[in-house]
Short mmCIF file of C-alpha atoms in Angstrom, two decimals:
data_model
loop_
_atom_site.label_atom_id
_atom_site.label_comp_id
_atom_site.label_asym_id
_atom_site.label_seq_id
_atom_site.Cartn_x
_atom_site.Cartn_y
_atom_site.Cartn_z
CA MET A 221 1.01 -20.22 29.24
CA ASP A 222 -1.18 -17.17 30.07
CA PRO A 223 -3.98 -16.76 27.30
CA ASP A 224 -4.28 -13.24 27.94
CA ALA A 225 -0.45 -12.31 28.06
CA ILE A 226 1.06 -10.78 24.96
CA ALA A 227 4.88 -11.52 24.57
CA ILE A 228 6.83 -9.03 22.37
CA LEU A 229 9.94 -10.61 21.16
CA GLY A 230 12.41 -7.84 20.13
CA GLY A 231 10.61 -5.64 22.81
CA THR A 232 13.66 -3.38 23.29
CA GLY A 233 13.31 -1.95 19.67
CA ASP A 234 11.47 1.07 18.94
CA GLN A 235 8.13 -0.40 17.49
CA GLY A 236 8.29 -3.27 20.07
CA LEU A 237 8.70 -1.07 22.94
CA GLY A 238 5.91 1.15 21.52
CA LEU A 239 3.51 -1.77 21.53
CA ALA A 240 4.56 -2.90 24.71
CA LEU A 241 3.51 0.35 26.10
CA ARG A 242 0.32 0.58 24.59
CA PHE A 243 -0.67 -3.00 25.59
CA ALA A 244 0.50 -2.37 29.22
CA ARG A 245 -1.40 1.04 29.32
CA ALA A 246 -4.45 -1.17 28.19
CA GLY A 247 -4.03 -3.14 31.20
CA ARG A 248 -2.89 -6.27 29.47
CA ASP A 249 0.08 -8.36 30.75
CA VAL A 250 3.09 -7.86 28.64
CA VAL A 251 6.05 -10.02 28.46
CA ILE A 252 8.93 -8.62 26.75
CA GLY A 253 11.64 -10.97 25.16
CA SER A 254 15.05 -10.25 23.99
CA ARG A 255 18.21 -12.25 23.13
CA LYS A 256 19.53 -11.14 26.57
CA GLU A 257 17.59 -11.21 29.63
CA GLU A 258 19.15 -8.26 30.94
CA ARG A 259 18.05 -6.21 27.95
CA ALA A 260 14.44 -7.48 28.35
CA LYS A 261 14.43 -6.23 32.10
CA ALA A 262 15.78 -2.85 30.97
CA ALA A 263 12.93 -2.35 28.57
CA VAL A 264 10.61 -3.53 31.02
CA GLU A 265 11.99 -0.50 33.43
CA GLU A 266 11.34 1.58 30.37
CA VAL A 267 7.66 0.73 30.15
CA LEU A 268 7.27 1.06 33.85
CA GLY A 269 8.65 4.39 33.86
CA GLN A 270 5.81 5.60 31.52
CA VAL A 271 3.20 2.95 32.80
CA PRO A 272 3.78 2.56 36.60
CA GLU A 273 0.51 0.53 36.90
CA GLY A 274 1.35 -1.83 33.99
CA ARG A 275 1.98 -5.68 34.33
CA VAL A 276 5.18 -6.04 32.50
CA SER A 277 8.03 -8.76 32.69
CA GLY A 278 11.15 -9.54 30.86
CA PHE A 279 12.63 -12.64 29.61
CA GLU A 280 15.12 -14.30 27.22
CA ASN A 281 13.21 -14.98 24.08
CA ALA A 282 12.36 -18.56 24.44
CA GLU A 283 11.32 -18.05 27.98
CA ALA A 284 9.07 -15.21 27.07
CA THR A 285 7.48 -17.17 24.26
CA ARG A 286 6.42 -19.92 26.75
CA LYS A 287 4.51 -17.17 28.82
CA ALA A 288 2.11 -15.91 26.42
CA LYS A 289 -0.60 -17.24 23.74
CA ILE A 290 0.14 -14.31 21.31
CA VAL A 291 3.68 -13.90 20.68
CA ILE A 292 4.72 -10.88 18.60
CA LEU A 293 7.89 -10.92 16.55
CA SER A 294 9.38 -7.50 16.46
CA VAL A 295 13.06 -7.97 15.38
CA PRO A 296 14.72 -6.64 12.32
CA PHE A 297 13.87 -8.81 9.22
CA GLU A 298 17.38 -10.02 9.05
CA HIS A 299 17.20 -11.71 12.59
CA THR A 300 13.62 -13.25 11.64
CA ALA A 301 14.52 -16.55 10.64
CA SER A 302 17.37 -17.02 13.66
CA THR A 303 14.71 -15.75 16.06
CA VAL A 304 11.96 -18.08 15.03
CA LYS A 305 14.46 -21.11 14.90
CA SER A 306 15.49 -20.14 18.43
CA ILE A 307 12.03 -20.35 19.89
CA LYS A 308 10.81 -23.43 18.12
CA GLU A 309 11.00 -25.99 21.27
CA ALA A 310 8.99 -23.18 23.32
CA LEU A 311 6.22 -22.78 20.72
CA GLY A 312 3.18 -24.92 21.46
CA GLU A 313 0.07 -25.92 19.50
CA GLY A 314 -2.52 -23.25 19.47
CA GLN A 315 0.15 -20.26 19.98
CA ILE A 316 -0.34 -17.36 17.84
CA LEU A 317 2.86 -15.97 16.12
CA VAL A 318 2.46 -12.46 14.72
CA SER A 319 4.86 -11.34 11.99
CA MET A 320 5.50 -7.56 11.86
CA GLY A 321 8.60 -7.56 9.94
CA VAL A 322 9.42 -5.90 6.74
CA PRO A 323 12.01 -7.23 4.31
CA LEU A 324 13.52 -3.54 4.15
CA ALA A 325 16.86 -3.64 2.10
CA THR A 326 18.65 -2.24 5.09
CA ALA A 327 19.27 -5.93 5.96
CA ILE A 328 21.57 -6.07 3.01
CA GLY A 329 23.08 -2.48 3.71
CA ASP A 330 20.90 -0.63 1.24
CA GLY A 331 18.13 1.71 2.15
CA ALA A 332 14.88 1.38 4.09
CA VAL A 333 12.91 2.99 1.31
CA ARG A 334 13.66 -0.24 -0.88
CA THR A 335 12.90 -3.96 -0.24
CA VAL A 336 14.64 -7.13 -0.97
CA GLY A 337 12.77 -10.12 -2.48
CA VAL A 338 11.77 -12.94 -0.09
CA TRP A 339 11.71 -16.46 -1.65
CA GLN A 340 8.43 -17.38 0.50
CA GLY A 341 6.64 -14.16 -0.87
CA SER A 342 6.90 -12.36 2.35
CA CYS A 343 8.31 -11.79 5.88
CA ALA A 344 5.21 -13.64 7.21
CA GLU A 345 5.49 -16.59 4.89
CA LEU A 346 8.85 -17.04 5.87
CA VAL A 347 7.74 -17.13 9.58
CA ALA A 348 5.09 -19.57 8.62
CA GLY A 349 7.69 -21.89 6.82
CA LEU A 350 9.54 -22.08 9.91
CA ALA A 351 7.08 -22.35 12.79
CA PRO A 352 6.09 -25.77 13.93
CA LYS A 353 2.87 -27.27 12.90
CA GLY A 354 -0.19 -26.22 15.25
CA VAL A 355 1.04 -22.49 15.53
CA HIS A 356 -0.81 -20.10 13.62
CA VAL A 357 1.18 -17.18 11.95
CA VAL A 358 -0.35 -13.94 11.57
CA SER A 359 0.65 -10.65 9.82
CA ALA A 360 -0.09 -7.10 11.21
CA PHE A 361 1.29 -3.85 12.52
CA GLN A 362 3.75 -3.32 9.79
CA ASN A 363 2.70 0.00 8.91
CA VAL A 364 2.28 1.55 12.53
CA SER A 365 4.78 4.01 13.27
CA ALA A 366 7.12 3.43 16.32
CA HIS A 367 7.25 7.12 17.26
CA ARG A 368 3.62 7.33 17.54
CA LEU A 369 3.27 4.44 19.49
CA GLN A 370 5.34 5.36 21.96
CA HIS A 371 3.61 8.87 22.41
CA LEU A 372 1.07 7.48 24.82
CA GLU A 373 -1.02 10.73 24.96
CA ASP A 374 -1.83 10.70 21.23
CA GLU A 375 -3.99 8.54 19.28
CA VAL A 376 -2.22 6.52 16.49
CA GLU A 377 -4.23 7.27 13.30
CA CYS A 378 -3.72 4.22 11.05
CA ASP A 379 -5.37 1.11 9.81
CA VAL A 380 -3.51 -2.20 10.49
CA ILE A 381 -4.18 -4.73 7.59
CA VAL A 382 -4.29 -8.14 9.55
CA SER A 383 -3.79 -11.39 7.36
CA GLY A 384 -3.96 -15.01 8.44
CA ALA A 385 -6.43 -17.79 9.08
CA LYS A 386 -9.79 -16.29 10.62
CA GLU A 387 -9.77 -17.30 14.28
CA PRO A 388 -5.96 -16.27 15.12
CA ARG A 389 -6.55 -13.14 12.72
CA GLU A 390 -9.58 -12.25 14.73
CA ALA A 391 -7.55 -12.59 17.93
CA VAL A 392 -4.76 -10.24 16.68
CA MET A 393 -7.47 -7.65 15.38
CA ALA A 394 -8.96 -7.27 18.57
CA LEU A 395 -5.30 -6.47 19.93
CA CYS A 396 -5.42 -3.49 17.68
CA GLU A 397 -8.66 -2.15 19.38
CA LEU A 398 -6.37 -1.84 22.57
CA VAL A 399 -4.41 1.00 21.15
CA PRO A 400 -6.30 4.22 20.69
CA GLY A 401 -6.75 5.27 16.89
CA LEU A 402 -5.63 1.79 15.56
CA ARG A 403 -8.44 0.11 13.26
CA ALA A 404 -8.02 -3.35 12.44
CA LEU A 405 -9.21 -4.50 8.93
CA ASN A 406 -9.31 -8.24 7.55
CA GLY A 407 -6.42 -8.48 5.02
CA GLY A 408 -7.32 -12.00 3.83
CA PRO A 409 -4.82 -14.78 3.60
CA LEU A 410 -1.40 -14.58 4.94
CA ALA A 411 0.14 -14.30 1.44
CA ASN A 412 -1.14 -10.69 1.27
CA ALA A 413 1.28 -9.83 4.03
CA ARG A 414 3.71 -9.01 0.81
CA TYR A 415 1.32 -6.21 -0.11
CA VAL A 416 1.53 -4.64 3.35
CA GLU A 417 4.90 -5.13 4.11
CA ALA A 418 6.05 -3.46 0.78
CA TRP A 419 3.86 -0.38 1.54
CA THR A 420 6.06 0.26 4.65
CA ALA A 421 8.95 0.97 2.40
CA LEU A 422 6.91 3.55 0.26
CA LEU A 423 5.60 5.02 3.51
CA ILE A 424 9.37 5.47 4.86
CA GLY A 425 10.36 7.37 1.55
CA MET A 426 7.01 9.59 2.18
CA ASN A 427 8.14 10.44 5.72
CA VAL A 428 11.52 11.67 4.30
CA ARG A 429 9.89 13.45 1.29
CA TYR A 430 7.05 15.15 3.50
CA LYS A 431 9.27 15.65 6.46
CA VAL A 432 7.27 13.71 9.01
CA PRO A 433 9.72 11.96 11.18
CA GLU A 434 7.11 10.95 13.36
CA GLY A 435 5.75 8.56 10.83
CA LEU A 436 2.97 8.77 8.25
CA GLY A 437 -0.11 6.21 8.58
CA PHE A 438 -2.99 5.52 6.21
CA ARG A 439 -6.81 4.91 6.32
CA LEU A 440 -8.56 3.07 3.66
CA THR A 441 -11.53 5.20 2.51
CA GLY A 442 -15.03 3.92 1.41
CA LEU A 443 -15.51 1.29 4.05
CA PRO A 444 -19.20 0.67 5.07
CA GLU A 445 -19.96 2.19 8.91
CA MET B 191 0.11 18.74 -30.26
CA ASP B 192 -1.95 20.68 -27.73
CA PRO B 193 0.05 21.30 -24.28
CA ASP B 194 -3.30 21.37 -22.43
CA ALA B 195 -5.08 18.44 -23.99
CA ILE B 196 -5.13 15.08 -22.32
CA ALA B 197 -4.96 11.80 -24.61
CA ILE B 198 -6.35 8.43 -22.53
CA LEU B 199 -5.62 5.45 -24.37
CA GLY B 200 -7.84 2.71 -23.55
CA GLY B 201 -10.42 5.44 -22.67
CA THR B 202 -13.04 3.18 -23.51
CA GLY B 203 -12.36 0.93 -20.63
CA ASP B 204 -13.96 1.60 -17.13
CA GLN B 205 -11.04 3.50 -15.50
CA GLY B 206 -10.12 5.53 -18.76
CA LEU B 207 -13.70 6.47 -19.44
CA GLY B 208 -13.89 7.56 -15.69
CA LEU B 209 -10.80 9.96 -16.12
CA ALA B 210 -12.08 11.29 -19.40
CA LEU B 211 -15.58 12.19 -17.65
CA ARG B 212 -13.70 13.84 -14.93
CA PHE B 213 -11.26 15.67 -17.01
CA ALA B 214 -14.19 16.88 -19.49
CA ARG B 215 -16.23 18.05 -16.51
CA ALA B 216 -13.12 20.10 -15.30
CA GLY B 217 -12.89 21.82 -18.89
CA ARG B 218 -9.84 20.19 -20.21
CA ASP B 219 -9.82 19.06 -23.76
CA VAL B 220 -9.81 15.22 -23.91
CA VAL B 221 -8.82 12.92 -26.52
CA ILE B 222 -9.95 9.25 -26.30
CA GLY B 223 -7.53 6.91 -27.95
CA SER B 224 -8.59 3.04 -28.70
CA ARG B 225 -7.10 0.64 -31.11
CA LYS B 226 -10.12 0.98 -33.27
CA GLU B 227 -11.17 4.60 -33.79
CA GLU B 228 -14.96 3.51 -33.91
CA ARG B 229 -14.73 2.50 -30.51
CA ALA B 230 -12.89 5.83 -29.25
CA LYS B 231 -15.85 7.74 -31.26
CA ALA B 232 -18.62 5.90 -29.17
CA ALA B 233 -16.82 6.57 -25.90
CA VAL B 234 -16.83 10.05 -27.01
CA GLU B 235 -20.62 9.90 -27.14
CA GLU B 236 -20.92 8.31 -23.73
CA VAL B 237 -18.54 11.15 -22.31
CA LEU B 238 -20.57 13.86 -23.94
CA GLY B 239 -24.06 12.15 -22.86
CA GLN B 240 -23.03 13.05 -19.10
CA VAL B 241 -20.84 16.15 -19.96
CA PRO B 242 -22.60 17.92 -22.67
CA GLU B 243 -20.32 20.75 -22.75
CA GLY B 244 -17.30 18.60 -22.80
CA ARG B 245 -14.43 19.09 -25.45
CA VAL B 246 -13.83 15.60 -26.26
CA SER B 247 -12.58 13.76 -29.26
CA GLY B 248 -11.78 10.24 -30.42
CA PHE B 249 -9.10 8.69 -32.55
CA GLU B 250 -7.11 5.37 -33.02
CA ASN B 251 -4.31 5.36 -30.46
CA ALA B 252 -1.19 6.69 -32.22
CA GLU B 253 -3.42 9.65 -33.95
CA ALA B 254 -4.79 10.29 -30.14
CA THR B 255 -1.01 10.20 -28.95
CA ARG B 256 0.10 13.20 -31.28
CA LYS B 257 -2.85 15.48 -30.20
CA ALA B 258 -1.78 15.88 -26.45
CA LYS B 259 1.23 16.59 -24.13
CA ILE B 260 0.03 14.23 -21.65
CA VAL B 261 -0.83 10.91 -22.56
CA ILE B 262 -2.36 8.30 -20.19
CA LEU B 263 -2.12 4.37 -20.72
CA SER B 264 -5.35 3.18 -19.34
CA VAL B 265 -5.24 -0.25 -21.18
CA PRO B 266 -5.04 -3.82 -19.16
CA PHE B 267 -1.62 -4.64 -18.08
CA GLU B 268 -1.21 -7.47 -20.92
CA HIS B 269 -1.91 -4.69 -23.64
CA THR B 270 0.57 -2.38 -22.07
CA ALA B 271 3.76 -3.44 -24.10
CA SER B 272 2.00 -3.92 -27.34
CA THR B 273 0.28 -0.48 -26.79
CA VAL B 274 3.43 1.28 -26.16
CA LYS B 275 4.87 -0.17 -29.14
CA SER B 276 2.14 0.63 -31.47
CA ILE B 277 2.43 4.31 -30.69
CA LYS B 278 6.05 4.70 -30.44
CA GLU B 279 6.43 6.54 -33.79
CA ALA B 280 3.65 9.23 -32.68
CA LEU B 281 5.41 9.96 -29.20
CA GLY B 282 7.63 12.93 -29.27
CA GLU B 283 10.57 14.84 -27.04
CA GLY B 284 8.80 16.22 -24.14
CA GLN B 285 5.67 14.35 -24.00
CA ILE B 286 4.49 12.69 -20.75
CA LEU B 287 3.38 9.13 -20.79
CA VAL B 288 1.42 8.20 -17.67
CA SER B 289 1.34 4.52 -16.51
CA MET B 290 -1.78 3.53 -14.53
CA GLY B 291 -1.41 -0.20 -15.00
CA VAL B 292 -1.21 -2.77 -12.48
CA PRO B 293 0.24 -6.16 -13.12
CA LEU B 294 -2.68 -8.08 -11.74
CA ALA B 295 -2.58 -11.74 -12.33
CA THR B 296 -5.71 -11.55 -14.28
CA ALA B 297 -3.24 -11.21 -17.41
CA ILE B 298 -2.40 -14.77 -16.97
CA GLY B 299 -5.82 -16.16 -16.25
CA ASP B 300 -5.53 -16.01 -12.47
CA GLY B 301 -7.22 -13.61 -10.03
CA ALA B 302 -7.14 -9.69 -9.51
CA VAL B 303 -6.23 -10.19 -5.86
CA ARG B 304 -2.67 -11.16 -7.02
CA THR B 305 -0.21 -9.76 -9.14
CA VAL B 306 2.46 -11.33 -11.51
CA GLY B 307 6.07 -10.21 -11.06
CA VAL B 308 7.37 -7.86 -13.75
CA TRP B 309 11.04 -8.21 -14.68
CA GLN B 310 11.49 -4.55 -14.88
CA GLY B 311 10.08 -4.07 -11.24
CA SER B 312 6.62 -2.58 -12.16
CA CYS B 313 4.22 -1.80 -15.00
CA ALA B 314 5.65 1.83 -15.04
CA GLU B 315 9.22 0.63 -15.58
CA LEU B 316 8.15 -1.75 -18.28
CA VAL B 317 6.64 1.49 -20.05
CA ALA B 318 9.84 3.47 -19.33
CA GLY B 319 11.91 0.72 -20.89
CA LEU B 320 9.66 0.94 -23.93
CA ALA B 321 9.09 4.67 -24.25
CA PRO B 322 11.47 6.64 -26.73
CA LYS B 323 14.21 8.73 -25.53
CA GLY B 324 13.01 12.32 -24.29
CA VAL B 325 9.56 10.97 -23.53
CA HIS B 326 8.85 11.15 -19.63
CA VAL B 327 7.18 8.22 -18.00
CA VAL B 328 4.97 8.92 -14.74
CA SER B 329 3.22 6.62 -12.53
CA ALA B 330 -0.33 7.44 -11.03
CA PHE B 331 -3.97 6.74 -10.89
CA GLN B 332 -3.75 3.01 -9.91
CA ASN B 333 -5.67 2.98 -6.92
CA VAL B 334 -8.56 5.31 -8.11
CA SER B 335 -11.93 3.39 -8.33
CA ALA B 336 -13.36 3.61 -11.84
CA HIS B 337 -16.90 3.10 -10.32
CA ARG B 338 -16.34 6.22 -8.07
CA LEU B 339 -14.46 8.11 -11.30
CA GLN B 340 -17.59 7.62 -13.14
CA HIS B 341 -20.38 9.09 -10.42
CA LEU B 342 -19.50 12.73 -11.37
CA GLU B 343 -21.95 14.08 -8.54
CA ASP B 344 -19.59 12.31 -5.85
CA GLU B 345 -16.12 13.19 -4.66
CA VAL B 346 -13.31 10.50 -5.03
CA GLU B 347 -11.84 10.37 -1.48
CA CYS B 348 -8.47 8.88 -2.52
CA ASP B 349 -4.99 9.96 -2.23
CA VAL B 350 -2.85 9.55 -6.02
CA ILE B 351 0.62 8.45 -5.43
CA VAL B 352 2.76 10.14 -8.23
CA SER B 353 5.88 8.81 -9.04
CA GLY B 354 8.68 9.82 -11.70
CA ALA B 355 11.09 12.90 -12.67
CA LYS B 356 10.17 15.90 -10.86
CA GLU B 357 8.90 18.30 -13.47
CA PRO B 358 6.71 15.74 -15.31
CA ARG B 359 5.46 14.32 -11.98
CA GLU B 360 4.40 17.91 -11.09
CA ALA B 361 2.48 18.05 -14.18
CA VAL B 362 0.51 14.79 -13.34
CA MET B 363 0.05 15.82 -9.79
CA ALA B 364 -1.87 18.86 -11.11
CA LEU B 365 -4.07 16.82 -13.09
CA CYS B 366 -5.14 15.12 -10.04
CA GLU B 367 -6.43 18.38 -8.62
CA LEU B 368 -8.88 18.63 -11.59
CA VAL B 369 -10.75 15.71 -9.60
CA PRO B 370 -12.77 16.65 -6.57
CA GLY B 371 -11.44 14.44 -3.82
CA LEU B 372 -8.31 13.12 -5.19
CA ARG B 373 -5.13 14.46 -3.44
CA ALA B 374 -1.90 13.84 -5.38
CA LEU B 375 1.26 13.05 -3.41
CA ASN B 376 4.89 12.84 -4.30
CA GLY B 377 5.77 9.10 -4.69
CA GLY B 378 9.53 9.62 -5.58
CA PRO B 379 11.25 7.94 -8.16
CA LEU B 380 9.17 5.90 -10.73
CA ALA B 381 10.63 2.63 -9.40
CA ASN B 382 8.34 3.23 -6.39
CA ALA B 383 5.39 2.47 -8.79
CA ARG B 384 5.98 -1.27 -7.69
CA TYR B 385 4.54 -0.54 -4.22
CA VAL B 386 1.76 1.44 -5.52
CA GLU B 387 0.68 -0.98 -8.26
CA ALA B 388 0.81 -3.80 -5.76
CA TRP B 389 -1.40 -1.97 -3.45
CA THR B 390 -4.25 -2.26 -6.09
CA ALA B 391 -4.18 -5.95 -5.75
CA LEU B 392 -4.78 -5.74 -1.91
CA LEU B 393 -7.67 -3.05 -2.43
CA ILE B 394 -9.30 -5.32 -4.94
CA GLY B 395 -9.39 -8.16 -2.31
CA MET B 396 -10.38 -5.68 0.62
CA ASN B 397 -13.51 -4.76 -1.79
CA VAL B 398 -14.62 -8.24 -1.79
CA ARG B 399 -14.04 -8.82 1.88
CA TYR B 400 -15.78 -5.59 2.90
CA LYS B 401 -18.70 -5.89 0.17
CA VAL B 402 -17.63 -2.38 -1.52
CA PRO B 403 -18.23 -2.61 -5.01
CA GLU B 404 -17.71 1.11 -5.44
CA GLY B 405 -14.09 0.26 -4.56
CA LEU B 406 -12.36 1.30 -1.78
CA GLY B 407 -9.48 4.23 -1.73
CA PHE B 408 -6.96 5.30 1.11
CA ARG B 409 -5.59 8.44 2.67
CA LEU B 410 -2.04 8.97 4.06
CA THR B 411 -2.47 10.33 7.65
CA GLY B 412 -0.09 12.33 9.51
CA LEU B 413 0.79 14.67 6.70
CA PRO B 414 1.52 18.29 7.52
CA GLU B 415 -1.28 20.86 6.42
#
């Protein structure tokens, strides 16, 4: 397990690929995970196409999980539980599992401007309930536009609210600083993920109403310098 | 009923008083409502102390409701249903009732950083369910800091997400423009109030973590000019 590597499961999807591009550009080792190894390898080629100097590798999800201290779950909400179950054996004490999923109603064939209720309170808490003991679950990146992440030449003007226990939370906040424009904010306990996740559905609706296919972000105002 | 007047029920509370000050300063007729007329009159004196040129009057809630086309509900969440029931007879066809309440868990003796679930989905939809037919319910102002509203010399750097049917929503969006710094955004259907209300609990927690007693706000980023 490389303490500096970042694994992105579902790194073949839009938002996972965007994070992979940004972290590779920032010079970090990136491990892309997918249900099928060949799809992970194809995503690696896509990243290297834009970031030729990148250190990027691709594996099946469980194998990718074994290779990095921080593992980001970037799968559609409806695949969250099955993905966590499939990597349980690969997860070890002290690893950080990042939940960036949002319980959008697309999971049940309804629209992305609405959410479904999650018994545990949020996608992040669903993940925490399934993760083995000793694995730290942190919530982050839900509101960051995939489109803006993928445009490497532009800053991503957005705050990232990061929730979870102090030490792993700070490790994930440090990741945000790798992406120009992102600002990490301490979102407190993991349960607050429910507010951040829900906000995504509102932003998706605002993207439609204001015709911003690139995706809106947000900044908190009034913070001390 | 004065089509240009703005009634604020619970205008004796921090946030209601802040809106009263701002609307009075902007030259609008302001009607402060309270459960007790003498408390409304005392709030009028407070507003006039800071805005001597203001046109401000104070009445018991039902009487205040009869005097303005736009009626803003600025009462604690746990008094929302009883207040709407108490003004039902006073509300008439075409009036706009603005829900700015948030179902904070303080309503059940728990903390303001958490919410309680509302059967209808949100405080705004609870209000809509109780309002007489022909009255338009609009959701707005949940995230605007009372402290910043009351400091008339400063701009209130915050976006206001306004939800509800088109015509009444636009009337409430126009009110936001009366307060320097506020920017009104079209939040779509009333049901989206649940996202905006919940965000308040997150912001209250952020105020504590970042030691900003004046209250944080937010701006959406990436909007077209």
